[in-house]
Amino acid sequence: MSKLKVLVACEQSGVVRDAFRNKGCDAYSCDILPNNSEFHIQDDVLKHLDEGWDLMIAHPTCTYLCNSGVHWLHKDPSRWDKLAEARGFFNSLLNCGIPKLCVENPIPHKYAKDGDNGIGQYTQIIQPYQFGEDASKATCLWLKNLPKLIPTNIIKKKRYANQTPSGQNKLGPSKDRWKLRSRTYEGIAEAMANQWGEA
C-alpha cells in the first residue's frame, strides 16, 4: 500500500510535516521561508498544488483575515487591497483539487468571511488545551472530506500558560514574534497525523 502523500502548506517550522512523517506518511512542508529539512520545499505553494497530493494541511497568513486585526481596516485604507489578496490566496488553497484538506486560521472577521469572494464559514474551532497543551488559542478549521478533529487530552484550568507573558498570545515585540505565534502546537499536529494520517 502506498504512503499517504501529504502537503503542509505555508509551514516553515516543520511541526505538522514531522508529525505526519512520524506516522509514516510521505509528507512535505512548503513555504517561501527556508527550513533545513530535505522534506521542505522553499517556494510559492501555489506552484505545487497539482503534484498528486492526497491530503493538504494549510496555514495561510492570517494578518488581514483575523478578527483581532479588523480595526486596522478602518485606520489604514491600503489594507482593503491586502485583504482581497489574502482572501484570494486562502480560497486558492481551499478550492484546489487536492481531495482531502484542512485550512486553518484564527477566527476571521466578517469582511474576510462573507460575500462572493469571502473565505466562508469554518467547519470547527479547536483549542490547544483540548490536545494536551497548556494554552488557549482559538483556531478555526475549514475541512473538506475530513472528519472533525477529536480532542485527545483536555486540560481544564481557569488560566492557561499563554494568557501570561510567557505564551504565544502575549509574546513581546521581536522580529520573529509572528513566526513564533504561527507555530502549530505539537499536540494539535500529532492529533492531525493520528486522526487523518490514514484518511
Tab-separated table of C-alpha atoms in Angstrom:
chain	number	residue	atom	x	y	z
A	1	MET	CA	0.000	0.000	0.000
A	2	SER	CA	1.431	3.384	-0.993
A	3	LYS	CA	2.078	6.039	1.614
A	4	LEU	CA	-0.344	8.933	2.020
A	5	LYS	CA	1.179	11.920	0.212
A	6	VAL	CA	0.757	15.000	2.397
A	7	LEU	CA	1.477	18.664	1.662
A	8	VAL	CA	1.741	21.060	4.607
A	9	ALA	CA	1.307	24.467	3.021
A	10	CYS	CA	2.729	27.690	4.445
A	11	GLU	CA	4.643	25.914	7.194
A	12	GLN	CA	8.212	26.940	7.952
A	13	SER	CA	8.564	25.208	11.334
A	14	GLY	CA	8.014	21.644	10.110
A	15	VAL	CA	5.944	20.688	13.166
A	16	VAL	CA	2.940	19.342	11.230
A	17	ARG	CA	5.120	17.852	8.485
A	18	ASP	CA	7.195	15.931	11.023
A	19	ALA	CA	4.095	14.652	12.846
A	20	PHE	CA	2.817	13.148	9.583
A	21	ARG	CA	6.249	11.735	8.686
A	22	ASN	CA	6.439	10.115	12.127
A	23	LYS	CA	3.113	8.497	11.283
A	24	GLY	CA	4.660	7.006	8.121
A	25	CYS	CA	3.267	9.482	5.593
A	26	ASP	CA	5.204	10.944	2.667
A	27	ALA	CA	4.860	14.491	3.978
A	28	TYR	CA	6.474	17.722	2.812
A	29	SER	CA	6.205	21.276	4.080
A	30	CYS	CA	6.208	24.192	1.650
A	31	ASP	CA	6.872	27.839	2.412
A	32	ILE	CA	8.656	30.817	0.912
A	33	LEU	CA	10.894	30.759	4.002
A	34	PRO	CA	13.686	28.177	4.334
A	35	ASN	CA	13.796	25.098	6.566
A	36	ASN	CA	16.860	22.884	6.849
A	37	SER	CA	14.933	19.661	6.219
A	38	GLU	CA	15.230	17.699	2.967
A	39	PHE	CA	11.436	17.369	3.197
A	40	HIS	CA	10.850	21.114	2.817
A	41	ILE	CA	10.005	22.874	-0.446
A	42	GLN	CA	11.067	26.529	-0.375
A	43	ASP	CA	8.749	28.084	-2.933
A	44	ASP	CA	5.315	29.547	-3.580
A	45	VAL	CA	2.964	26.713	-2.630
A	46	LEU	CA	0.543	27.604	-5.435
A	47	LYS	CA	3.113	26.184	-7.865
A	48	HIS	CA	2.957	22.777	-6.183
A	49	LEU	CA	-0.748	22.049	-5.662
A	50	ASP	CA	-1.020	19.741	-8.685
A	51	GLU	CA	1.658	17.225	-7.721
A	52	GLY	CA	-0.522	14.294	-6.728
A	53	TRP	CA	-1.113	15.077	-3.060
A	54	ASP	CA	-3.728	13.055	-1.159
A	55	LEU	CA	-4.070	15.485	1.733
A	56	MET	CA	-3.138	19.095	2.461
A	57	ILE	CA	-2.913	20.934	5.768
A	58	ALA	CA	-2.633	24.671	5.009
A	59	HIS	CA	-1.698	27.611	7.226
A	60	PRO	CA	-2.203	30.774	5.138
A	61	THR	CA	-1.139	34.075	6.686
A	62	CYS	CA	-3.888	35.481	8.883
A	63	THR	CA	-2.723	39.127	9.157
A	64	TYR	CA	-5.525	40.606	7.051
A	65	LEU	CA	-8.182	37.978	7.753
A	66	CYS	CA	-8.328	37.556	11.525
A	67	ASN	CA	-10.870	39.274	13.724
A	68	SER	CA	-8.212	40.633	16.071
A	69	GLY	CA	-6.957	42.967	13.323
A	70	VAL	CA	-10.249	44.122	11.826
A	71	HIS	CA	-9.988	47.614	13.362
A	72	TRP	CA	-6.971	48.343	11.136
A	73	LEU	CA	-9.199	48.224	8.045
A	74	HIS	CA	-10.809	51.472	9.161
A	75	LYS	CA	-7.494	53.111	10.072
A	76	ASP	CA	-5.453	52.126	7.017
A	77	PRO	CA	-7.349	52.085	3.670
A	78	SER	CA	-4.499	50.207	1.962
A	79	ARG	CA	-5.379	47.112	3.961
A	80	TRP	CA	-8.550	46.543	1.937
A	81	ASP	CA	-6.484	45.570	-1.112
A	82	LYS	CA	-4.304	43.356	1.079
A	83	LEU	CA	-7.450	41.759	2.487
A	84	ALA	CA	-8.678	40.967	-1.040
A	85	GLU	CA	-5.309	39.404	-1.883
A	86	ALA	CA	-5.314	37.352	1.320
A	87	ARG	CA	-8.839	36.067	0.626
A	88	GLY	CA	-7.801	35.099	-2.890
A	89	PHE	CA	-4.800	33.139	-1.643
A	90	PHE	CA	-6.864	31.434	1.068
A	91	ASN	CA	-9.506	30.407	-1.468
A	92	SER	CA	-6.868	29.146	-3.912
A	93	LEU	CA	-5.841	26.684	-1.214
A	94	LEU	CA	-9.366	25.864	-0.043
A	95	ASN	CA	-10.681	25.236	-3.572
A	96	CYS	CA	-7.708	23.414	-5.075
A	97	GLY	CA	-8.011	19.882	-6.437
A	98	ILE	CA	-6.377	18.060	-3.515
A	99	PRO	CA	-9.002	15.503	-2.389
A	100	LYS	CA	-8.755	15.999	1.373
A	101	LEU	CA	-7.767	19.198	3.057
A	102	CYS	CA	-7.738	21.330	6.166
A	103	VAL	CA	-7.119	25.068	6.077
A	104	GLU	CA	-6.521	26.652	9.485
A	105	ASN	CA	-6.698	30.269	10.641
A	106	PRO	CA	-7.757	32.303	13.670
A	107	ILE	CA	-11.362	33.466	13.927
A	108	PRO	CA	-11.974	35.614	10.816
A	109	HIS	CA	-13.712	38.972	10.701
A	110	LYS	CA	-16.901	39.413	8.663
A	111	TYR	CA	-15.162	41.167	5.754
A	112	ALA	CA	-12.921	38.123	5.305
A	113	LYS	CA	-15.659	35.549	5.741
A	114	ASP	CA	-18.714	36.972	3.971
A	115	GLY	CA	-19.541	37.886	0.364
A	116	ASP	CA	-18.910	36.341	-3.036
A	117	ASN	CA	-15.139	36.265	-2.575
A	118	GLY	CA	-15.182	35.525	1.142
A	119	ILE	CA	-13.486	32.533	2.730
A	120	GLY	CA	-16.790	31.248	4.097
A	121	GLN	CA	-17.755	29.620	7.365
A	122	TYR	CA	-15.256	27.399	9.138
A	123	THR	CA	-16.140	23.797	9.995
A	124	GLN	CA	-14.743	23.630	13.513
A	125	ILE	CA	-12.995	25.626	16.249
A	126	ILE	CA	-10.298	23.898	18.287
A	127	GLN	CA	-8.177	24.927	21.278
A	128	PRO	CA	-4.663	23.746	22.237
A	129	TYR	CA	-5.943	22.760	25.687
A	130	GLN	CA	-8.112	20.109	24.008
A	131	PHE	CA	-4.914	18.383	22.855
A	132	GLY	CA	-2.784	18.326	25.995
A	133	GLU	CA	-1.298	21.815	25.613
A	134	ASP	CA	-1.401	24.301	28.486
A	135	ALA	CA	-2.641	27.099	26.234
A	136	SER	CA	-5.741	28.865	24.966
A	137	LYS	CA	-5.769	29.977	21.319
A	138	ALA	CA	-8.942	29.562	19.286
A	139	THR	CA	-8.160	28.116	15.866
A	140	CYS	CA	-10.682	27.594	13.071
A	141	LEU	CA	-10.514	24.673	10.658
A	142	TRP	CA	-12.069	24.620	7.182
A	143	LEU	CA	-12.353	20.905	6.344
A	144	LYS	CA	-13.049	19.081	3.082
A	145	ASN	CA	-13.503	15.299	3.062
A	146	LEU	CA	-12.018	15.053	6.550
A	147	PRO	CA	-13.774	14.368	9.868
A	148	LYS	CA	-13.695	16.960	12.612
A	149	LEU	CA	-10.631	16.721	14.829
A	150	ILE	CA	-11.425	14.857	18.054
A	151	PRO	CA	-9.891	16.223	21.299
A	152	THR	CA	-7.253	13.888	22.725
A	153	ASN	CA	-6.373	15.232	26.172
A	154	ILE	CA	-8.460	18.081	27.569
A	155	ILE	CA	-6.771	20.270	30.183
A	156	LYS	CA	-9.235	22.201	32.325
A	157	LYS	CA	-7.848	25.314	34.032
A	158	LYS	CA	-9.030	28.795	34.929
A	159	ARG	CA	-5.973	30.313	33.251
A	160	TYR	CA	-3.682	28.788	30.634
A	161	ALA	CA	0.018	29.397	30.043
A	162	ASN	CA	-0.370	31.672	27.041
A	163	GLN	CA	-2.628	34.003	28.996
A	164	THR	CA	0.558	35.153	30.772
A	165	PRO	CA	3.519	36.954	29.152
A	166	SER	CA	5.287	33.628	28.529
A	167	GLY	CA	2.814	32.275	25.977
A	168	GLN	CA	2.199	32.658	22.226
A	169	ASN	CA	-0.571	35.217	22.548
A	170	LYS	CA	1.451	37.505	24.831
A	171	LEU	CA	4.913	37.346	23.277
A	172	GLY	CA	6.804	40.628	23.423
A	173	PRO	CA	7.855	42.544	20.306
A	174	SER	CA	10.592	40.920	18.218
A	175	LYS	CA	11.429	40.292	14.562
A	176	ASP	CA	10.410	36.624	14.972
A	177	ARG	CA	7.243	37.181	17.020
A	178	TRP	CA	4.915	36.458	14.081
A	179	LYS	CA	6.819	33.237	13.314
A	180	LEU	CA	6.688	32.006	16.921
A	181	ARG	CA	2.987	32.801	17.168
A	182	SER	CA	2.177	30.909	13.977
A	183	ARG	CA	3.891	27.688	15.092
A	184	THR	CA	1.403	24.823	15.434
A	185	TYR	CA	1.165	23.252	18.885
A	186	GLU	CA	2.637	19.757	18.833
A	187	GLY	CA	-0.449	18.230	20.475
A	188	ILE	CA	-2.624	19.503	17.617
A	189	ALA	CA	-0.114	18.371	14.978
A	190	GLU	CA	0.017	14.873	16.481
A	191	ALA	CA	-3.786	14.673	16.575
A	192	MET	CA	-3.973	15.655	12.904
A	193	ALA	CA	-1.430	12.995	11.961
A	194	ASN	CA	-3.013	10.293	14.110
A	195	GLN	CA	-6.586	11.010	13.019
A	196	TRP	CA	-6.036	11.987	9.373
A	197	GLY	CA	-2.784	10.208	8.541
A	198	GLU	CA	-4.697	7.180	7.334
A	199	ALA	CA	-7.700	9.103	5.987
